[in-house]
Each structure stands twice: as structure tokens, then as C-alpha cells.
């Protein structure tokens, strides 16, 4: 087969302890999945989970032990960090029940759902899609995938983010409104999941702005850390 121009490369993530890589298919994200974050965004209660997507080539892949870089994006004056646990799907399926969800998980990673908050808020106000606020280039810094057998008890892991060494976000995955298994159940009712899909599961409270020159370091216990600089 020949293409009219060079085909884009396969987006992939390193896997802790392996030489083979994880090829990325889709990147799903869950909105407002921690109660205290829902409140700081002006919402309360346990609404059904809702989803948006990022293009897989918006990921910024950061290797274990390294510090990555992203450029401060265009059009915004209010770039926010959202530290998130990311679930990597290894076996696809549709209408997956929560009790079967574990079988479909390959592993986990630490990710940042970077958000042009001013643009997202404007789109919300106008009832328009969030793409310009959420799905821009370099909007998804992410570390390597830790296979699930090496990841420990992710459902109860501490999750945190420091900016320039100062705590910004700190919580536990146990506070997810819709836990990992329930999220997979809801997601797979709406789309057929495929091996290679990633799911950003939502961010805890404490989201705030970053500026050029900031260093963000995120942690989920059992998964190592994700370090990235906002490029000058
Ligand atoms: Mn998010």
C-alpha cells in the first residue's frame, strides 16, 4: 500500500519493566469525577459520568525518570493542571460489567489533563463542545504504563501534584465518584473499547493555573512520578 503522503507514526507509551511499547488507540477522559473538584467547578452530587476525548497525538510522552516539556499553548491566559490516574485498556469489549472490568485493564499511568480553562468556561457558557479547552496539542502529558500486576492497590492510591515543589493537589483514588470499574462499565456502554485505549479518570480538587517556567510533578502511589516543565 502507498499513501499520498507520509502516514503519521503510531503513538505509543513505554511500559515499565518491558522493552515492548503500548500502542495508543483512543484517549477518553472522565469529567468531574471527584466530589471536591466538582464543587470547585460549581457542581455537586453524583451525576452520571460523562466523557470527552483528546486526540492520541496530543499526548506528551515522558519516560521514566525524565522531565518532559510542553509549550505554553496558544489562545489562553489560564492554563490549568489536572493530575489524573490513567487506565490503560489491554482487552477491548462493549457493555463490560463493572465486576468484569479488571480483566480488560492492562495497566496504569500518571497523566495530566491540561486545560485551557478560560476557553473551556467560554464553551460551557455557550453550550458548545469543549475541544478547544481540552483537546489541544500537547494537552496530555503522560508517564510510562505500569502493568497492573506491578501497580499495587491503585483504587486506594494517593494522588498528588506539586508545582515548583509546592503542593497543589492531594487526594486519594478512593474518592473517585465513579471508580475505575464503574467508569469502564459506563464507557463501554457508549463506545466499544479497544486494546490501546486510555482513560483519564478525572482530577481531584486543587486545579489551578501554571505559567511558563513552572515544573509540574505528579504522583500516584505505586506508579512512580510524572515530571514536566512548561516551556519558556
Ligand atoms: Mn480532567
GROMACS .gro file of C-alpha atoms and ligand atoms in nm:
model
  233
    1UNK     CA    1   0.000   0.000   0.000
    2UNK     CA    2   0.119   0.350  -0.067
    3UNK     CA    3  -0.005   0.671   0.090
    4UNK     CA    4  -0.043   1.011  -0.071
    5UNK     CA    5   0.189   1.149   0.199
    6UNK     CA    6   0.380   1.004   0.491
    7UNK     CA    7   0.142   0.833   0.738
    8UNK     CA    8   0.161   0.957   1.099
    9UNK     CA    9   0.365   0.744   1.340
   10UNK     CA   10   0.188   0.515   1.587
   11UNK     CA   11   0.160   0.693   1.922
   12UNK     CA   12   0.296   0.466   2.195
   13UNK     CA   13   0.395   0.468   2.560
   14UNK     CA   14   0.686   0.293   2.731
   15UNK     CA   15   0.594   0.008   2.967
   16UNK     CA   16   0.772  -0.024   3.299
   17UNK     CA   17   0.988  -0.338   3.304
   18UNK     CA   18   0.940  -0.421   2.936
   19UNK     CA   19   1.107  -0.332   2.609
   20UNK     CA   20   0.784  -0.350   2.407
   21UNK     CA   21   0.565  -0.040   2.396
   22UNK     CA   22   0.192   0.023   2.444
   23UNK     CA   23   0.034   0.146   2.118
   24UNK     CA   24  -0.230   0.408   2.193
   25UNK     CA   25  -0.571   0.395   2.028
   26UNK     CA   26  -0.820   0.646   2.177
   27UNK     CA   27  -0.782   0.877   2.475
   28UNK     CA   28  -1.103   0.904   2.678
   29UNK     CA   29  -1.141   1.142   2.971
   30UNK     CA   30  -1.398   1.148   3.252
   31UNK     CA   31  -1.535   1.485   3.364
   32UNK     CA   32  -1.589   1.589   3.729
   33UNK     CA   33  -1.521   1.252   3.891
   34UNK     CA   34  -1.409   1.369   4.238
   35UNK     CA   35  -1.671   1.541   4.457
   36UNK     CA   36  -1.446   1.821   4.585
   37UNK     CA   37  -1.337   1.903   4.230
   38UNK     CA   38  -1.699   1.901   4.110
   39UNK     CA   39  -1.772   2.153   4.388
   40UNK     CA   40  -1.484   2.383   4.295
   41UNK     CA   41  -1.621   2.378   3.938
   42UNK     CA   42  -1.964   2.481   4.073
   43UNK     CA   43  -2.140   2.144   4.075
   44UNK     CA   44  -2.249   1.898   4.344
   45UNK     CA   45  -2.384   1.548   4.367
   46UNK     CA   46  -2.329   1.222   4.185
   47UNK     CA   47  -2.432   1.281   3.829
   48UNK     CA   48  -2.384   1.003   3.572
   49UNK     CA   49  -2.025   1.005   3.440
   50UNK     CA   50  -1.965   1.200   3.122
   51UNK     CA   51  -1.680   1.177   2.879
   52UNK     CA   52  -1.474   1.371   2.631
   53UNK     CA   53  -1.173   1.275   2.421
   54UNK     CA   54  -0.828   1.402   2.342
   55UNK     CA   55  -0.651   1.315   2.016
   56UNK     CA   56  -0.389   1.048   2.082
   57UNK     CA   57  -0.124   1.270   1.925
   58UNK     CA   58  -0.191   1.535   2.192
   59UNK     CA   59  -0.010   1.311   2.444
   60UNK     CA   60   0.333   1.426   2.559
   61UNK     CA   61   0.513   1.103   2.643
   62UNK     CA   62   0.757   1.133   2.933
   63UNK     CA   63   0.994   0.847   3.004
   64UNK     CA   64   1.057   0.704   3.349
   65UNK     CA   65   1.292   0.926   3.549
   66UNK     CA   66   1.294   1.206   3.293
   67UNK     CA   67   1.139   1.552   3.288
   68UNK     CA   68   0.934   1.626   2.978
   69UNK     CA   69   0.843   1.961   2.830
   70UNK     CA   70   0.528   2.114   2.689
   71UNK     CA   71   0.489   2.453   2.528
   72UNK     CA   72   0.250   2.703   2.684
   73UNK     CA   73  -0.044   2.673   2.443
   74UNK     CA   74  -0.190   2.945   2.225
   75UNK     CA   75  -0.513   3.140   2.286
   76UNK     CA   76  -0.523   3.101   2.667
   77UNK     CA   77  -0.440   3.313   2.970
   78UNK     CA   78  -0.542   3.040   3.214
   79UNK     CA   79  -0.375   2.703   3.159
   80UNK     CA   80  -0.478   2.463   3.438
   81UNK     CA   81  -0.325   2.139   3.563
   82UNK     CA   82  -0.542   1.834   3.638
   83UNK     CA   83  -0.349   1.538   3.777
   84UNK     CA   84  -0.519   1.210   3.689
   85UNK     CA   85  -0.485   0.835   3.718
   86UNK     CA   86  -0.491   0.691   3.366
   87UNK     CA   87  -0.623   0.340   3.300
   88UNK     CA   88  -0.476   0.154   3.001
   89UNK     CA   89  -0.709  -0.094   2.833
   90UNK     CA   90  -0.547  -0.421   2.720
   91UNK     CA   91  -0.856  -0.616   2.612
   92UNK     CA   92  -1.141  -0.443   2.434
   93UNK     CA   93  -1.513  -0.500   2.462
   94UNK     CA   94  -1.855  -0.344   2.476
   95UNK     CA   95  -2.109  -0.345   2.759
   96UNK     CA   96  -1.843  -0.456   3.007
   97UNK     CA   97  -1.987  -0.504   3.356
   98UNK     CA   98  -1.803  -0.344   3.647
   99UNK     CA   99  -1.733  -0.686   3.800
  100UNK     CA  100  -1.557  -0.794   3.478
  101UNK     CA  101  -1.368  -0.468   3.423
  102UNK     CA  102  -1.038  -0.582   3.580
  103UNK     CA  103  -0.986  -0.837   3.300
  104UNK     CA  104  -0.982  -0.556   3.045
  105UNK     CA  105  -0.715  -0.348   3.219
  106UNK     CA  106  -0.354  -0.369   3.104
  107UNK     CA  107  -0.209  -0.122   3.350
  108UNK     CA  108  -0.200   0.233   3.475
  109UNK     CA  109  -0.015   0.560   3.422
  110UNK     CA  110   0.006   0.908   3.568
  111UNK     CA  111  -0.132   1.175   3.336
  112UNK     CA  112  -0.214   1.544   3.325
  113UNK     CA  113  -0.537   1.664   3.165
  114UNK     CA  114  -0.405   2.010   3.082
  115UNK     CA  115  -0.693   2.252   3.027
  116UNK     CA  116  -0.730   2.594   2.869
  117UNK     CA  117  -0.979   2.684   3.144
  118UNK     CA  118  -1.078   3.022   3.006
  119UNK     CA  119  -1.171   2.867   2.671
  120UNK     CA  120  -1.345   2.570   2.835
  121UNK     CA  121  -1.552   2.807   3.052
  122UNK     CA  122  -1.648   3.013   2.749
  123UNK     CA  123  -1.758   2.698   2.562
  124UNK     CA  124  -1.958   2.582   2.867
  125UNK     CA  125  -2.132   2.919   2.884
  126UNK     CA  126  -2.227   2.894   2.517
  127UNK     CA  127  -2.321   2.524   2.534
  128UNK     CA  128  -2.051   2.440   2.280
  129UNK     CA  129  -1.806   2.145   2.267
  130UNK     CA  130  -1.504   2.151   2.498
  131UNK     CA  131  -1.249   2.054   2.231
  132UNK     CA  132  -1.069   2.387   2.222
  133UNK     CA  133  -1.033   2.382   2.602
  134UNK     CA  134  -0.935   2.017   2.642
  135UNK     CA  135  -0.811   1.860   2.321
  136UNK     CA  136  -0.538   2.097   2.208
  137UNK     CA  137  -0.186   1.999   2.102
  138UNK     CA  138   0.032   1.876   2.392
  139UNK     CA  139  -0.269   1.872   2.628
  140UNK     CA  140  -0.193   1.526   2.768
  141UNK     CA  141   0.146   1.477   2.935
  142UNK     CA  142   0.171   1.114   3.047
  143UNK     CA  143   0.427   0.883   3.202
  144UNK     CA  144   0.500   0.516   3.131
  145UNK     CA  145   0.246   0.242   3.184
  146UNK     CA  146   0.290   0.024   3.489
  147UNK     CA  147   0.141  -0.323   3.423
  148UNK     CA  148  -0.145  -0.388   3.666
  149UNK     CA  149   0.035  -0.671   3.844
  150UNK     CA  150   0.314  -0.429   3.940
  151UNK     CA  151   0.090  -0.138   4.034
  152UNK     CA  152  -0.037  -0.231   4.380
  153UNK     CA  153  -0.376  -0.118   4.510
  154UNK     CA  154  -0.445   0.162   4.264
  155UNK     CA  155  -0.806   0.203   4.381
  156UNK     CA  156  -0.679   0.333   4.715
  157UNK     CA  157  -0.362   0.509   4.599
  158UNK     CA  158  -0.262   0.860   4.699
  159UNK     CA  159  -0.269   1.102   4.405
  160UNK     CA  160  -0.094   1.438   4.417
  161UNK     CA  161   0.062   1.719   4.219
  162UNK     CA  162   0.331   1.968   4.312
  163UNK     CA  163   0.414   2.281   4.114
  164UNK     CA  164   0.768   2.411   4.174
  165UNK     CA  165   0.781   2.188   4.482
  166UNK     CA  166   0.460   2.329   4.638
  167UNK     CA  167   0.156   2.104   4.692
  168UNK     CA  168  -0.136   2.189   4.464
  169UNK     CA  169  -0.349   1.874   4.452
  170UNK     CA  170  -0.360   1.590   4.703
  171UNK     CA  171  -0.623   1.321   4.741
  172UNK     CA  172  -0.681   0.950   4.706
  173UNK     CA  173  -0.817   0.748   4.416
  174UNK     CA  174  -1.063   0.603   4.670
  175UNK     CA  175  -1.253   0.932   4.640
  176UNK     CA  176  -1.345   0.879   4.274
  177UNK     CA  177  -1.722   0.929   4.240
  178UNK     CA  178  -1.728   0.658   3.972
  179UNK     CA  179  -1.449   0.411   4.043
  180UNK     CA  180  -1.235   0.252   3.773
  181UNK     CA  181  -1.462  -0.050   3.722
  182UNK     CA  182  -1.780   0.159   3.711
  183UNK     CA  183  -1.617   0.402   3.469
  184UNK     CA  184  -1.530   0.113   3.233
  185UNK     CA  185  -1.889  -0.010   3.256
  186UNK     CA  186  -2.031   0.330   3.159
  187UNK     CA  187  -1.768   0.400   2.893
  188UNK     CA  188  -1.807   0.062   2.722
  189UNK     CA  189  -2.184   0.110   2.704
  190UNK     CA  190  -2.123   0.419   2.490
  191UNK     CA  191  -1.822   0.307   2.282
  192UNK     CA  192  -1.665  -0.029   2.205
  193UNK     CA  193  -1.338  -0.023   2.395
  194UNK     CA  194  -1.028  -0.145   2.217
  195UNK     CA  195  -0.686  -0.259   2.329
  196UNK     CA  196  -0.475   0.054   2.338
  197UNK     CA  197  -0.745   0.286   2.471
  198UNK     CA  198  -0.653   0.513   2.760
  199UNK     CA  199  -0.897   0.651   3.017
  200UNK     CA  200  -0.809   0.965   3.214
  201UNK     CA  201  -1.026   0.904   3.520
  202UNK     CA  202  -1.072   1.260   3.648
  203UNK     CA  203  -0.893   1.501   3.877
  204UNK     CA  204  -0.926   1.578   4.248
  205UNK     CA  205  -0.966   1.931   4.384
  206UNK     CA  206  -0.695   2.194   4.371
  207UNK     CA  207  -0.679   2.267   3.999
  208UNK     CA  208  -0.509   2.598   3.928
  209UNK     CA  209  -0.308   2.790   3.674
  210UNK     CA  210   0.050   2.729   3.566
  211UNK     CA  211   0.281   2.964   3.379
  212UNK     CA  212   0.588   2.935   3.162
  213UNK     CA  213   0.885   2.811   3.360
  214UNK     CA  214   0.679   2.604   3.607
  215UNK     CA  215   0.775   2.244   3.682
  216UNK     CA  216   0.485   2.006   3.748
  217UNK     CA  217   0.548   1.679   3.929
  218UNK     CA  218   0.258   1.438   3.968
  219UNK     CA  219   0.238   1.115   4.165
  220UNK     CA  220   0.006   0.821   4.201
  221UNK     CA  221   0.133   0.581   4.467
  222UNK     CA  222   0.263   0.263   4.307
  223UNK     CA  223   0.315   0.422   3.965
  224UNK     CA  224   0.617   0.643   4.003
  225UNK     CA  225   0.600   1.007   3.905
  226UNK     CA  226   0.542   1.233   3.605
  227UNK     CA  227   0.759   1.542   3.571
  228UNK     CA  228   0.710   1.812   3.309
  229UNK     CA  229   0.823   2.169   3.251
  230UNK     CA  230   0.608   2.438   3.094
  231UNK     CA  231   0.850   2.560   2.833
  232UNK     CA  232   0.962   2.919   2.821
  233LIG    MN1  233  -0.983   1.609   3.378
   0.00000   0.00000   0.00000
